[in-house]
mmCIF file of C-alpha atoms in Angstrom:
data_model
loop_
_atom_site.group_PDB
_atom_site.id
_atom_site.type_symbol
_atom_site.label_atom_id
_atom_site.label_comp_id
_atom_site.label_asym_id
_atom_site.label_seq_id
_atom_site.Cartn_x
_atom_site.Cartn_y
_atom_site.Cartn_z
ATOM 1 C CA UNK A 201 -15.109 -15.429 -223.424
ATOM 2 C CA UNK A 202 -14.349 -11.658 -223.132
ATOM 3 C CA UNK A 203 -14.788 -11.106 -219.546
ATOM 4 C CA UNK A 204 -13.284 -8.308 -217.538
ATOM 5 C CA UNK A 205 -13.509 -8.133 -213.845
ATOM 6 C CA UNK A 206 -12.975 -5.519 -211.445
ATOM 7 C CA UNK A 207 -11.816 -5.133 -207.741
ATOM 8 C CA UNK A 208 -13.028 -4.129 -205.526
ATOM 9 C CA UNK A 209 -16.649 -3.714 -206.252
ATOM 10 C CA UNK A 210 -17.547 -1.176 -203.863
ATOM 11 C CA UNK A 211 -15.557 1.077 -201.749
ATOM 12 C CA UNK A 212 -15.782 3.662 -199.003
ATOM 13 C CA UNK A 213 -13.125 5.566 -198.314
ATOM 14 C CA UNK A 214 -12.099 9.072 -195.810
ATOM 15 C CA UNK A 215 -11.359 11.947 -197.870
ATOM 16 C CA UNK A 216 -7.715 12.536 -198.563
ATOM 17 C CA UNK A 217 -6.705 8.903 -198.934
ATOM 18 C CA UNK A 218 -6.114 7.423 -201.956
ATOM 19 C CA UNK A 219 -7.640 4.154 -203.819
ATOM 20 C CA UNK A 220 -6.682 1.774 -206.533
ATOM 21 C CA UNK A 221 -9.201 0.164 -208.696
ATOM 22 C CA UNK A 222 -8.173 -2.997 -210.653
ATOM 23 C CA UNK A 223 -9.303 -4.161 -213.993
ATOM 24 C CA UNK A 224 -8.489 -7.390 -215.564
ATOM 25 C CA UNK A 225 -9.512 -9.306 -218.718
ATOM 26 C CA UNK A 226 -9.613 -12.704 -217.774
ATOM 27 C CA UNK A 227 -9.870 -14.700 -221.010
ATOM 28 C CA UNK A 228 -7.991 -12.460 -223.853
ATOM 29 C CA UNK A 229 -5.298 -10.013 -223.903
ATOM 30 C CA UNK A 230 -6.513 -6.550 -223.585
ATOM 31 C CA UNK A 231 -4.119 -4.348 -225.928
ATOM 32 C CA UNK A 232 -6.370 -1.363 -224.813
ATOM 33 C CA UNK A 233 -8.434 -0.571 -222.036
ATOM 34 C CA UNK A 234 -10.256 2.308 -221.360
ATOM 35 C CA UNK A 235 -11.810 4.030 -217.892
ATOM 36 C CA UNK A 236 -14.864 5.558 -217.610
ATOM 37 C CA UNK A 237 -17.155 7.095 -214.761
ATOM 38 C CA UNK A 238 -20.894 7.865 -214.099
ATOM 39 C CA UNK A 239 -22.565 9.792 -211.989
ATOM 40 C CA UNK A 240 -26.062 8.639 -211.234
ATOM 41 C CA UNK A 241 -29.010 9.045 -214.093
ATOM 42 C CA UNK A 242 -26.098 9.894 -216.396
ATOM 43 C CA UNK A 243 -24.101 8.214 -219.588
ATOM 44 C CA UNK A 244 -20.477 6.832 -219.299
ATOM 45 C CA UNK A 245 -17.864 9.944 -219.675
ATOM 46 C CA UNK A 246 -14.252 8.560 -220.608
ATOM 47 C CA UNK A 247 -11.649 9.268 -218.187
ATOM 48 C CA UNK A 248 -8.823 7.479 -220.385
ATOM 49 C CA UNK A 249 -7.380 5.416 -222.891
ATOM 50 C CA UNK A 250 -4.379 2.768 -221.978
ATOM 51 C CA UNK A 251 -2.413 0.903 -224.288
ATOM 52 C CA UNK A 252 0.047 -1.810 -222.496
ATOM 53 C CA UNK A 253 3.448 0.116 -221.860
ATOM 54 C CA UNK A 254 2.918 2.868 -222.665
ATOM 55 C CA UNK A 255 1.844 6.232 -220.865
ATOM 56 C CA UNK A 256 -2.649 6.662 -220.718
ATOM 57 C CA UNK A 257 -4.364 9.287 -222.989
ATOM 58 C CA UNK A 258 -6.250 11.435 -220.636
ATOM 59 C CA UNK A 259 -9.644 13.021 -221.839
ATOM 60 C CA UNK A 260 -9.569 16.640 -221.754
ATOM 61 C CA UNK A 261 -10.580 18.120 -218.106
ATOM 62 C CA UNK A 262 -9.009 14.592 -216.635
ATOM 63 C CA UNK A 263 -6.541 15.461 -213.929
ATOM 64 C CA UNK A 264 -3.859 13.220 -215.161
ATOM 65 C CA UNK A 265 -2.320 13.405 -211.287
ATOM 66 C CA UNK A 266 -5.487 12.810 -209.612
ATOM 67 C CA UNK A 267 -6.323 9.794 -211.646
ATOM 68 C CA UNK A 268 -3.272 7.308 -212.144
ATOM 69 C CA UNK A 269 -3.556 4.947 -214.803
ATOM 70 C CA UNK A 270 -0.948 2.044 -215.021
ATOM 71 C CA UNK A 271 -1.219 -0.931 -217.732
ATOM 72 C CA UNK A 272 1.726 -2.941 -216.771
ATOM 73 C CA UNK A 273 0.462 -6.165 -218.876
ATOM 74 C CA UNK A 274 -2.059 -6.985 -220.803
ATOM 75 C CA UNK A 275 -4.697 -8.504 -218.576
ATOM 76 C CA UNK A 276 -4.366 -5.998 -215.671
ATOM 77 C CA UNK A 277 -4.990 -2.160 -215.568
ATOM 78 C CA UNK A 278 -5.321 0.255 -212.325
ATOM 79 C CA UNK A 279 -6.558 3.521 -211.749
ATOM 80 C CA UNK A 280 -5.557 5.004 -208.468
ATOM 81 C CA UNK A 281 -7.667 7.918 -207.314
ATOM 82 C CA UNK A 282 -5.175 9.923 -205.558
ATOM 83 C CA UNK A 283 -6.281 12.194 -202.487
ATOM 84 C CA UNK A 284 -9.891 11.366 -203.260
ATOM 85 C CA UNK A 285 -12.413 13.894 -202.280
ATOM 86 C CA UNK A 286 -16.420 13.489 -201.548
ATOM 87 C CA UNK A 287 -16.650 14.909 -205.572
ATOM 88 C CA UNK A 288 -14.908 12.120 -206.955
ATOM 89 C CA UNK A 289 -17.433 9.762 -205.467
ATOM 90 C CA UNK A 290 -19.016 7.912 -209.029
ATOM 91 C CA UNK A 291 -19.089 4.807 -210.531
ATOM 92 C CA UNK A 292 -15.887 3.740 -212.530
ATOM 93 C CA UNK A 293 -16.572 1.688 -214.975
ATOM 94 C CA UNK A 294 -13.324 -0.145 -216.917
ATOM 95 C CA UNK A 295 -13.693 -1.832 -220.517
ATOM 96 C CA UNK A 296 -10.997 -3.494 -222.649
ATOM 97 C CA UNK A 297 -10.552 -4.421 -226.171
ATOM 98 C CA UNK A 298 -8.038 -6.719 -227.709
ATOM 99 C CA UNK A 299 -6.171 -9.750 -229.516
ATOM 100 C CA UNK A 300 -8.662 -13.174 -229.286
ATOM 101 C CA UNK A 301 -12.010 -11.634 -229.800
ATOM 102 C CA UNK A 302 -14.709 -12.484 -232.225
ATOM 103 C CA UNK A 303 -14.442 -8.680 -232.585
ATOM 104 C CA UNK A 304 -11.157 -6.650 -231.737
ATOM 105 C CA UNK A 305 -13.282 -3.407 -232.410
ATOM 106 C CA UNK A 306 -15.402 -4.035 -229.300
ATOM 107 C CA UNK A 307 -15.050 -3.037 -225.675
ATOM 108 C CA UNK A 308 -16.428 -5.428 -222.774
ATOM 109 C CA UNK A 309 -17.162 -3.980 -219.882
ATOM 110 C CA UNK A 310 -16.117 -4.435 -216.244
ATOM 111 C CA UNK A 311 -18.918 -4.448 -213.177
ATOM 112 C CA UNK A 312 -17.734 -1.688 -212.048
ATOM 113 C CA UNK A 313 -16.571 0.028 -209.194
ATOM 114 C CA UNK A 314 -18.761 2.350 -206.919
ATOM 115 C CA UNK A 315 -16.817 4.946 -204.669
ATOM 116 C CA UNK A 316 -18.380 6.745 -202.032
ATOM 117 C CA UNK A 317 -15.662 9.192 -200.398
ATOM 118 C CA UNK A 318 -16.516 10.402 -197.216
ATOM 119 C CA UNK B 215 -17.399 17.721 -230.846
ATOM 120 C CA UNK B 216 -19.123 14.119 -231.215
ATOM 121 C CA UNK B 217 -22.511 14.229 -230.413
ATOM 122 C CA UNK B 218 -24.405 10.869 -229.828
ATOM 123 C CA UNK B 219 -28.352 11.675 -229.030
ATOM 124 C CA UNK B 220 -31.031 9.030 -228.056
ATOM 125 C CA UNK B 221 -34.609 9.474 -227.838
ATOM 126 C CA UNK B 222 -36.699 9.066 -226.062
ATOM 127 C CA UNK B 223 -35.067 9.139 -222.897
ATOM 128 C CA UNK B 224 -37.202 6.889 -221.143
ATOM 129 C CA UNK B 225 -40.035 4.701 -221.651
ATOM 130 C CA UNK B 226 -42.812 2.692 -219.692
ATOM 131 C CA UNK B 227 -44.573 -0.423 -221.537
ATOM 132 C CA UNK B 228 -46.340 -3.594 -220.389
ATOM 133 C CA UNK B 229 -45.015 -7.376 -221.265
ATOM 134 C CA UNK B 230 -45.337 -8.429 -224.977
ATOM 135 C CA UNK B 231 -45.356 -4.656 -226.247
ATOM 136 C CA UNK B 232 -42.533 -3.568 -229.041
ATOM 137 C CA UNK B 233 -39.917 -0.594 -228.359
ATOM 138 C CA UNK B 234 -38.326 0.867 -230.724
ATOM 139 C CA UNK B 235 -35.269 2.870 -229.280
ATOM 140 C CA UNK B 236 -33.528 5.486 -231.782
ATOM 141 C CA UNK B 237 -29.774 6.514 -231.686
ATOM 142 C CA UNK B 238 -28.729 9.733 -233.700
ATOM 143 C CA UNK B 239 -24.886 10.896 -234.093
ATOM 144 C CA UNK B 240 -22.486 13.463 -235.544
ATOM 145 C CA UNK B 241 -19.446 12.398 -235.553
ATOM 146 C CA UNK B 242 -16.190 12.930 -237.035
ATOM 147 C CA UNK B 243 -14.414 9.447 -238.372
ATOM 148 C CA UNK B 244 -17.473 7.027 -237.900
ATOM 149 C CA UNK B 245 -16.279 3.508 -237.167
ATOM 150 C CA UNK B 246 -19.081 1.686 -235.677
ATOM 151 C CA UNK B 247 -22.096 1.752 -233.873
ATOM 152 C CA UNK B 248 -22.451 -0.041 -230.512
ATOM 153 C CA UNK B 249 -25.572 -1.190 -228.355
ATOM 154 C CA UNK B 250 -25.597 -1.870 -225.029
ATOM 155 C CA UNK B 251 -27.807 -2.822 -221.868
ATOM 156 C CA UNK B 252 -26.725 -1.157 -218.643
ATOM 157 C CA UNK B 253 -28.867 -2.853 -215.809
ATOM 158 C CA UNK B 254 -27.424 -2.354 -212.078
ATOM 159 C CA UNK B 255 -23.955 -2.633 -213.129
ATOM 160 C CA UNK B 256 -21.697 -1.869 -216.220
ATOM 161 C CA UNK B 257 -22.711 -2.074 -219.492
ATOM 162 C CA UNK B 258 -23.200 -5.339 -221.608
ATOM 163 C CA UNK B 259 -22.747 -5.799 -225.279
ATOM 164 C CA UNK B 260 -25.570 -6.241 -227.546
ATOM 165 C CA UNK B 261 -24.428 -5.314 -231.209
ATOM 166 C CA UNK B 262 -22.027 -3.908 -233.139
ATOM 167 C CA UNK B 263 -23.116 -2.027 -236.410
ATOM 168 C CA UNK B 264 -21.238 -0.900 -239.104
ATOM 169 C CA UNK B 265 -22.676 -1.334 -242.585
ATOM 170 C CA UNK B 266 -25.494 0.453 -243.410
ATOM 171 C CA UNK B 267 -28.997 -1.742 -244.093
ATOM 172 C CA UNK B 268 -28.013 -5.124 -242.839
ATOM 173 C CA UNK B 269 -30.369 -5.880 -239.729
ATOM 174 C CA UNK B 270 -28.343 -7.951 -236.780
ATOM 175 C CA UNK B 271 -30.520 -10.181 -234.885
ATOM 176 C CA UNK B 272 -30.623 -11.676 -231.230
ATOM 177 C CA UNK B 273 -33.656 -13.553 -230.124
ATOM 178 C CA UNK B 274 -36.035 -10.637 -229.736
ATOM 179 C CA UNK B 275 -33.595 -7.926 -230.152
ATOM 180 C CA UNK B 276 -33.040 -6.703 -233.398
ATOM 181 C CA UNK B 277 -30.446 -3.029 -234.500
ATOM 182 C CA UNK B 278 -30.136 -1.951 -237.728
ATOM 183 C CA UNK B 279 -27.904 1.092 -238.940
ATOM 184 C CA UNK B 280 -28.370 3.993 -241.680
ATOM 185 C CA UNK B 281 -25.096 5.952 -242.281
ATOM 186 C CA UNK B 282 -26.551 8.081 -244.778
ATOM 187 C CA UNK B 283 -29.017 9.660 -242.152
ATOM 188 C CA UNK B 284 -26.786 8.727 -239.306
ATOM 189 C CA UNK B 285 -29.020 6.709 -237.246
ATOM 190 C CA UNK B 286 -29.456 3.347 -235.889
ATOM 191 C CA UNK B 287 -32.672 2.119 -234.323
ATOM 192 C CA UNK B 288 -32.736 -1.095 -231.737
ATOM 193 C CA UNK B 289 -36.232 -3.169 -231.861
ATOM 194 C CA UNK B 290 -37.331 -5.274 -228.555
ATOM 195 C CA UNK B 291 -40.456 -7.228 -229.825
ATOM 196 C CA UNK B 292 -42.628 -9.257 -226.853
ATOM 197 C CA UNK B 293 -41.124 -7.355 -224.345
ATOM 198 C CA UNK B 294 -40.615 -9.047 -220.698
ATOM 199 C CA UNK B 295 -39.858 -7.634 -217.392
ATOM 200 C CA UNK B 296 -36.118 -8.541 -217.696
ATOM 201 C CA UNK B 297 -35.879 -6.286 -220.747
ATOM 202 C CA UNK B 298 -36.489 -3.342 -218.264
ATOM 203 C CA UNK B 299 -32.628 -1.351 -218.546
ATOM 204 C CA UNK B 300 -30.914 1.511 -219.872
ATOM 205 C CA UNK B 301 -30.163 1.055 -223.537
ATOM 206 C CA UNK B 302 -27.079 2.441 -224.380
ATOM 207 C CA UNK B 303 -25.795 3.488 -228.092
ATOM 208 C CA UNK B 304 -22.142 4.181 -228.432
ATOM 209 C CA UNK B 305 -20.336 5.422 -231.481
ATOM 210 C CA UNK B 306 -16.853 4.529 -232.078
ATOM 211 C CA UNK B 307 -14.433 7.123 -233.728
ATOM 212 C CA UNK B 308 -11.242 6.990 -235.495
ATOM 213 C CA UNK B 309 -8.541 9.190 -233.364
ATOM 214 C CA UNK B 310 -4.991 10.085 -235.148
ATOM 215 C CA UNK B 311 -3.533 7.482 -232.925
ATOM 216 C CA UNK B 312 -5.088 4.862 -234.957
ATOM 217 C CA UNK B 313 -6.911 3.786 -232.346
ATOM 218 C CA UNK B 314 -10.570 4.619 -231.308
ATOM 219 C CA UNK B 315 -12.610 5.891 -228.752
ATOM 220 C CA UNK B 316 -16.303 5.314 -227.533
ATOM 221 C CA UNK B 317 -19.035 8.196 -227.477
ATOM 222 C CA UNK B 318 -22.049 7.394 -225.665
ATOM 223 C CA UNK B 319 -25.969 8.877 -225.947
ATOM 224 C CA UNK B 320 -27.015 9.534 -222.501
ATOM 225 C CA UNK B 321 -28.978 6.124 -223.170
ATOM 226 C CA UNK B 322 -33.072 5.043 -222.981
ATOM 227 C CA UNK B 323 -34.476 3.580 -219.747
ATOM 228 C CA UNK B 324 -37.062 1.618 -220.842
ATOM 229 C CA UNK B 325 -39.403 -0.183 -218.011
ATOM 230 C CA UNK B 326 -41.404 -3.272 -218.543
ATOM 231 C CA UNK B 327 -44.416 -3.569 -216.510
ATOM 232 C CA UNK B 328 -46.199 -7.166 -215.863
#
């Protein structure tokens, strides 16, 4: 149980384009989803927290107009990087917590999406 | 600002050795401490600790929390090359919204040589 998937796993795009990343909880209802980014050899930095059906809460320094988060259902959250630039190149990871799990506190991570902006 | 500090940052051991990883924290509204293992992709969950002094075990891995001294350790005994990974410590803290968020340490990179 507690499987989280992400799609795509790897994307290369041109500067100025927008990229959408999907995060799905496959076998549980994710009441809360989290989006992180990780630069090489650094730890995970929380970008935003989203609860199903409500607006995401962004961490300080994260531009909400650049990183659009939608959590429309209990199994799907999307992160759209708008007008991506090379400095947005990173590893983006989602995690989810929710109902029907042995521990509602634990976050379960997706496999991550490697974004490279040329 | 919440702080989670892991040590050492990296270590290299030989198969069969025992390793001890440390995680200390200074946070407000502590809820729990979690250990994750990160290999090539996203972290996989190892342990969640909420109470002091109660050891959690899973095979060759074990972990314990000291809420008075604000630290946790993760032990790996009889290490194998498959244990090579980055081990991340994260602390969950309550937020005003009644949700919580994780603050991660920088991780400890463990390399196990055959």
